[in-house]
Amino acid sequence: MADLDQTLAVALKGYAWLPDLRRRAGGGPVRTRVLGQPAVGICGAAATRLFYADGNLERHTALPGLVVHTLLGAGAVHTLDGAAHRRRKTLFTSLLTGDGVDRLAKIAGEEFDAAADVWRGGPPVRLFDQSARIIARAVSRWVGVPQEDREILTLARDCVAMVDGFATAGPRAARALVARQAQERRLSKIISAVRAKPRTTSPLSIVAHHSDDGRLLDPRVAAVELLNILRPAIAVSWFVAFAAHAMDMWPRHQSRMRAGDDDYTLAFTHEVRRFYPFAPFVAGRATRDMFFRGEPIPAGALVLLDVYGQNHDPELWTDPYRFDPDRFLGREIGEFDLIPQGGGDPRTGHRCPGEKITVALLGTLSRRLAELDHYLPPQDTTIDLSRIPALPRDRIRLVVPERPRIWSPEAAVSASRSPVSGGS
């Protein structure tokens, strides 16, 4: 293992860190050190198969405490392995599929329409912040938690803080810790109150009455898992901002979605998730001695799967730094190639069980945004890849005119157009 610890380099280079390290090593697996621990960085479909194969890695010892206590929550499903993970995972796979996903997406569309009516004829709004509130209100309606305006605003703010602070030890992390503690206290009380009532089919009631081994979860752990439905849904606001960025940069995609092409909207959704930065890499700890492409991975070493690098891997994606939704038309997406939210089978492995919600929410809100008459005033839409999680600097300010304009792709070109910066 290389002697030089790379923790500071991760903080400075962000999404580019692991792709650059792998490039300098010839593109294969790379040995390094992170957080004082030996690590191996890997990338590609075969690497993803190894990473998510049952028994190769464990998660509960690989996740830094800061990530657990800001983003995921102590005792969360992400921190479990083996049979305990599979039992807890059933809670999410039963909720985050099928009709429930469609209903949540429908509610989000209704909330977007109501918000857009308020924006019309008014001053510029920040789409990222507004999207977080829209989704917070929609997912709260769907789950069944209280929906007072003040509580919705606080939930949106706190969940954004949890995501924004997971990869730093500074003030952002402090805000994330405070936000998580506040929401866990609030939701624990709600869970306890729901348990005093007969069980219903609402997601809130299902979470409140869930048991892994015949005993109800501790109210705080149940609150953690409820947040692991609310927070990832609200985090889709990052992708909504990226979708607006893409429409501003390449207006032809907006016109194709405006035409009502459902297949193209889905392809656009997948391309936003592939092209734009969200998770830089994911980590596990090797449970046994292994080899990958001739490189030894000793038991106990951290294994870092390069998510951003794989989503821009030329072996998987032609011209990977070109935004091109057409690449997903007629293409079946494999379990181990497009991995913005992990790889493998979400029913049994550590792939995010809420991925279908992400796709449904992003598709619905992207289509609504494409159909909304709006423009972006001059602003800084640069995306700095050294910051995790990345976001357009001005969070996408947009204006919705009082009267609809005659729309064309050329008219949609904004003077604020600027590229992603700090590429790998």
XYZ file of C-alpha atoms in Angstrom:
424
model
C 0.000 0.000 0.000
C 1.188 3.524 -0.775
C 2.505 5.318 2.315
C 1.037 8.736 1.560
C -2.399 9.227 3.105
C -4.824 10.738 0.608
C -7.492 12.095 2.965
C -6.535 15.723 2.345
C -6.339 15.113 -1.391
C -9.918 13.793 -1.341
C -11.047 16.999 0.369
C -9.175 19.181 -2.139
C -9.927 17.340 -5.397
C -13.381 15.955 -4.721
C -14.852 13.901 -7.545
C -11.639 14.025 -9.549
C -9.490 12.452 -6.811
C -10.011 8.734 -7.444
C -10.305 8.947 -11.261
C -7.029 10.916 -11.353
C -5.323 8.451 -9.011
C -6.442 5.532 -11.148
C -5.393 7.288 -14.361
C -1.882 7.823 -13.019
C -1.772 4.136 -12.124
C -2.649 3.110 -15.688
C -6.403 2.806 -15.267
C -6.473 -0.365 -13.198
C -6.920 -0.859 -9.464
C -4.861 1.520 -7.361
C -3.480 1.077 -3.859
C -3.584 4.052 -1.505
C -4.378 5.132 2.056
C -7.454 7.032 3.265
C -8.225 8.039 6.851
C -4.998 6.306 7.837
C -6.178 2.966 6.441
C -4.950 0.905 3.482
C -7.362 1.091 0.569
C -7.753 -0.167 -2.999
C -9.621 1.913 -5.582
C -11.452 -0.027 -8.307
C -13.740 0.846 -11.210
C -15.789 -0.802 -13.948
C -18.562 -3.349 -14.296
C -16.341 -6.197 -13.085
C -15.275 -4.098 -10.102
C -18.915 -3.404 -9.270
C -19.680 -7.125 -9.410
C -16.861 -7.788 -6.957
C -17.938 -4.918 -4.706
C -21.561 -6.064 -4.444
C -20.988 -9.840 -4.467
C -22.331 -11.408 -1.289
C -19.650 -12.018 1.321
C -16.791 -10.037 -0.250
C -17.196 -6.829 1.752
C -18.752 -5.530 4.919
C -20.124 -2.029 5.413
C -20.506 -1.518 9.155
C -16.759 -1.097 9.758
C -16.052 0.788 6.518
C -18.319 3.808 6.932
C -16.634 6.792 8.615
C -18.393 7.891 11.773
C -19.019 11.337 10.329
C -20.916 9.846 7.369
C -23.006 7.674 9.690
C -23.880 10.493 12.081
C -24.655 13.085 9.397
C -25.986 11.296 6.320
C -27.205 7.824 7.302
C -27.952 7.697 11.023
C -26.711 5.323 13.708
C -28.272 1.873 13.331
C -29.415 2.532 9.757
C -29.826 -0.254 7.225
C -26.643 0.951 5.478
C -24.597 0.007 8.559
C -25.817 -3.599 8.668
C -24.479 -6.695 6.940
C -25.595 -10.257 6.276
C -28.923 -11.507 7.615
C -29.523 -8.354 9.664
C -29.198 -6.246 6.523
C -31.526 -8.496 4.531
C -34.218 -8.387 7.232
C -34.092 -4.597 7.500
C -33.944 -4.194 3.727
C -37.368 -5.795 3.352
C -38.850 -2.725 5.027
C -37.637 -0.547 2.157
C -38.166 -2.924 -0.752
C -41.794 -3.387 0.290
C -42.405 0.380 0.365
C -40.266 1.870 -2.377
C -41.627 -0.003 -5.393
C -44.745 -0.290 -7.541
C -47.851 1.787 -6.977
C -46.316 3.660 -4.047
C -43.613 5.119 -6.266
C -46.153 6.185 -8.884
C -48.320 7.825 -6.239
C -45.378 9.755 -4.790
C -44.377 10.982 -8.251
C -47.961 12.100 -8.922
C -48.063 14.039 -5.646
C -44.714 15.674 -6.450
C -46.067 16.783 -9.814
C -49.080 18.355 -8.123
C -46.848 20.166 -5.635
C -44.622 21.447 -8.448
C -47.638 22.832 -10.318
C -48.882 24.598 -7.189
C -45.439 26.115 -6.552
C -45.050 27.202 -10.186
C -48.327 29.118 -9.936
C -46.831 31.090 -7.049
C -43.601 31.758 -8.975
C -45.442 33.095 -12.039
C -44.895 36.816 -12.486
C -42.744 37.046 -9.363
C -39.031 37.566 -8.659
C -36.423 34.895 -9.453
C -36.594 31.760 -7.320
C -33.811 29.309 -6.548
C -34.909 26.047 -8.117
C -32.743 23.890 -5.841
C -34.290 25.305 -2.663
C -37.803 25.268 -4.090
C -37.411 21.672 -5.291
C -36.320 20.559 -1.829
C -39.489 22.087 -0.374
C -41.702 20.648 -3.113
C -40.338 17.145 -2.563
C -40.435 17.529 1.231
C -44.126 18.364 1.034
C -44.823 15.535 -1.435
C -42.940 12.843 0.460
C -44.470 13.992 3.753
C -47.948 13.630 2.237
C -47.051 10.205 0.901
C -45.425 8.907 4.079
C -48.063 10.379 6.379
C -46.042 12.714 8.617
C -47.420 16.145 9.633
C -47.444 18.742 6.877
C -47.544 22.132 8.590
C -45.708 24.722 6.489
C -43.138 25.404 9.190
C -42.412 21.687 9.614
C -42.066 21.208 5.856
C -39.599 24.070 5.550
C -37.591 22.733 8.486
C -37.609 19.182 7.115
C -36.398 20.374 3.704
C -33.668 22.518 5.268
C -32.506 19.774 7.634
C -32.409 17.012 5.012
C -30.466 19.272 2.638
C -28.031 19.989 5.480
C -27.550 16.255 6.144
C -26.622 15.611 2.529
C -24.558 18.764 2.171
C -22.464 18.037 5.256
C -21.607 14.353 4.972
C -18.235 14.780 3.203
C -16.639 17.531 5.254
C -15.487 18.097 8.813
C -16.228 21.844 8.851
C -19.303 23.992 9.520
C -21.349 22.039 6.985
C -20.830 18.879 9.051
C -21.818 20.697 12.229
C -25.059 21.866 10.605
C -25.714 18.321 9.418
C -25.254 16.886 12.920
C -27.604 19.433 14.453
C -30.174 18.860 11.701
C -30.099 15.077 12.112
C -30.458 15.252 15.886
C -33.436 17.599 15.577
C -35.231 15.430 13.008
C -34.534 12.194 14.879
C -36.047 13.700 18.045
C -39.098 14.946 16.155
C -39.698 11.737 14.238
C -39.091 9.536 17.303
C -42.024 11.247 19.013
C -44.172 10.753 15.917
C -43.194 7.065 15.756
C -44.150 6.550 19.422
C -47.504 8.250 18.871
C -48.261 6.127 15.800
C -47.498 2.923 17.723
C -50.298 3.769 20.128
C -52.767 3.490 17.230
C -53.843 0.509 15.084
C -51.502 -0.292 12.209
C -52.466 1.124 8.786
C -51.040 0.839 5.280
C -49.309 4.221 5.393
C -45.504 4.138 5.080
C -45.266 5.931 8.444
C -47.288 3.209 10.174
C -45.371 0.432 8.419
C -42.026 1.882 9.548
C -43.323 2.473 13.076
C -44.501 -1.137 13.416
C -41.575 -2.809 11.654
C -39.605 -5.464 13.529
C -36.431 -7.233 12.434
C -36.626 -10.155 14.868
C -40.046 -10.010 16.453
C -39.312 -6.838 18.420
C -40.154 -3.321 17.331
C -37.222 -1.131 16.425
C -36.108 1.374 19.017
C -38.093 4.576 18.278
C -34.887 6.423 17.424
C -33.775 3.706 14.986
C -37.259 3.713 13.437
C -36.906 7.495 13.084
C -33.530 6.958 11.388
C -35.120 4.622 8.859
C -38.027 6.982 8.284
C -35.441 9.676 7.539
C -33.838 7.215 5.130
C -37.023 7.517 3.093
C -37.516 11.267 3.499
C -33.894 12.410 3.092
C -33.022 10.562 -0.168
C -36.252 11.755 -1.741
C -35.473 15.369 -0.835
C -31.920 14.865 -2.138
C -33.427 14.510 -5.624
C -33.434 18.319 -5.551
C -29.740 18.099 -6.495
C -30.667 16.211 -9.648
C -33.510 18.633 -10.428
C -30.987 21.488 -10.361
C -28.723 19.453 -12.657
C -31.658 18.783 -14.993
C -32.275 22.524 -15.258
C -28.560 23.037 -15.898
C -28.704 20.517 -18.751
C -31.764 22.161 -20.310
C -30.039 25.525 -20.121
C -26.819 24.233 -21.647
C -28.474 22.100 -24.348
C -32.036 23.405 -24.972
C -32.871 20.752 -27.581
C -33.444 18.282 -24.735
C -36.119 20.517 -23.283
C -37.968 20.685 -26.587
C -37.962 16.886 -26.947
C -39.442 16.459 -23.479
C -41.994 19.183 -24.172
C -43.151 17.116 -27.115
C -44.403 14.531 -24.630
C -41.922 11.761 -25.396
C -42.004 9.523 -22.298
C -39.132 7.339 -23.486
C -36.947 10.379 -24.028
C -37.858 11.800 -20.614
C -36.737 8.549 -18.995
C -33.530 8.584 -21.050
C -32.913 12.204 -20.015
C -33.422 11.209 -16.387
C -30.843 8.431 -16.608
C -28.368 10.700 -18.383
C -28.670 13.365 -15.676
C -27.906 10.698 -13.084
C -24.942 9.434 -15.091
C -23.415 12.702 -16.255
C -23.695 14.923 -13.198
C -21.784 14.427 -9.912
C -23.482 13.118 -6.807
C -21.744 10.245 -4.966
C -17.973 10.278 -5.689
C -17.297 6.721 -4.504
C -18.615 4.134 -2.059
C -16.598 2.100 0.443
C -16.586 -1.376 1.920
C -14.059 -3.428 3.873
C -12.674 -6.681 2.477
C -13.722 -9.647 4.578
C -11.094 -11.953 3.043
C -7.990 -11.857 0.874
C -8.977 -11.248 -2.750
C -7.468 -10.269 -6.088
C -8.844 -7.892 -8.694
C -7.128 -7.734 -12.066
C -3.972 -9.117 -10.506
C -3.936 -6.603 -7.642
C -4.141 -8.094 -4.142
C -6.873 -6.840 -1.849
C -5.950 -8.010 1.655
C -8.587 -8.764 4.248
C -9.351 -5.642 6.250
C -8.453 -3.176 3.481
C -10.926 -0.533 2.415
C -12.285 -1.061 -1.087
C -13.345 2.144 -2.846
C -15.659 1.784 -5.839
C -15.186 4.811 -8.121
C -18.800 5.785 -8.828
C -18.052 9.046 -10.641
C -15.269 7.411 -12.632
C -17.450 4.493 -13.670
C -20.293 6.744 -14.773
C -17.721 8.400 -17.077
C -15.848 5.247 -18.106
C -15.245 5.199 -21.894
C -15.371 1.395 -21.815
C -19.023 1.664 -20.760
C -20.114 4.979 -22.282
C -19.217 6.319 -25.717
C -17.936 9.903 -25.438
C -18.673 9.860 -21.679
C -18.209 13.605 -21.074
C -20.890 14.438 -23.633
C -24.414 14.867 -22.292
C -26.431 12.575 -24.548
C -29.766 11.060 -23.400
C -29.987 9.158 -26.695
C -27.451 6.686 -25.293
C -30.246 5.290 -23.105
C -32.875 4.916 -25.823
C -33.337 1.240 -26.534
C -30.569 0.306 -24.104
C -31.216 -2.115 -21.276
C -29.454 -0.842 -18.163
C -27.480 -3.559 -16.425
C -27.168 -3.927 -12.673
C -23.440 -3.192 -12.790
C -22.948 -0.379 -15.337
C -25.012 2.715 -14.387
C -24.298 3.066 -10.649
C -25.137 6.571 -9.353
C -26.901 4.837 -6.448
C -24.870 1.639 -6.312
C -24.943 -1.614 -8.233
C -26.394 -5.099 -7.980
C -29.847 -6.164 -6.822
C -31.463 -3.593 -4.499
C -33.642 -6.307 -2.944
C -30.727 -8.201 -1.431
C -27.588 -6.062 -1.673
C -26.533 -2.553 -0.715
C -27.840 -0.824 -3.849
C -30.155 2.013 -2.828
C -33.726 0.631 -2.602
C -35.046 4.135 -3.282
C -33.524 4.340 -6.768
C -36.943 3.878 -8.379
C -38.203 6.850 -6.376
C -35.265 8.931 -7.583
C -35.986 8.036 -11.205
C -39.734 8.663 -10.838
C -39.362 11.988 -9.018
C -36.641 13.261 -11.325
C -38.558 12.217 -14.428
C -41.758 13.869 -13.220
C -40.118 17.122 -12.134
C -37.866 17.317 -15.204
C -40.901 17.001 -17.469
C -42.775 19.625 -15.441
C -39.777 21.948 -15.669
C -39.452 21.384 -19.424
C -43.119 22.244 -19.898
C -42.941 25.320 -17.657
C -42.413 28.620 -19.445
C -39.326 30.004 -17.713
C -35.867 31.398 -18.266
C -32.632 31.639 -16.318
C -31.434 35.191 -15.644
C -27.664 35.874 -15.697
C -26.009 33.881 -12.915
C -23.121 31.550 -12.132
C -24.124 27.999 -13.045
C -20.596 26.609 -12.746
C -20.389 23.224 -11.026
C -17.215 22.871 -8.969
C -16.174 19.219 -8.865
C -13.855 19.843 -5.933
C -16.904 20.274 -3.684
C -18.802 17.205 -2.458
C -21.721 17.205 -3.011
C -21.461 19.467 -6.049
C -24.152 21.932 -7.055
C -24.455 24.843 -9.522
C -23.052 27.821 -7.624
C -26.209 29.958 -7.776
C -28.460 26.931 -7.191
C -30.236 27.657 -10.518
C -32.201 30.878 -10.281
C -35.148 30.956 -12.653
C -37.918 33.362 -13.591
C -41.449 32.334 -14.559
C -43.080 35.134 -16.609
C -46.632 36.229 -15.984
C -47.594 35.580 -19.600
C -46.335 32.560 -21.538
C -43.845 33.410 -24.247
C -43.597 31.859 -27.691
C -41.109 29.132 -26.874
C -38.343 27.769 -29.060
C -35.083 25.967 -28.277
C -33.150 29.026 -29.439
C -35.106 31.339 -27.132
C -34.337 29.074 -24.196
C -30.579 29.619 -24.456
C -29.516 31.517 -21.347
C -26.776 34.128 -21.104
C -25.737 32.405 -17.885
C -24.526 29.280 -19.668
C -21.309 27.895 -18.200
C -19.789 24.421 -18.057
C -19.009 21.967 -15.326
C -15.588 22.858 -13.938
C -12.800 20.880 -12.356
C -13.348 17.761 -14.452
C -11.497 14.573 -13.751
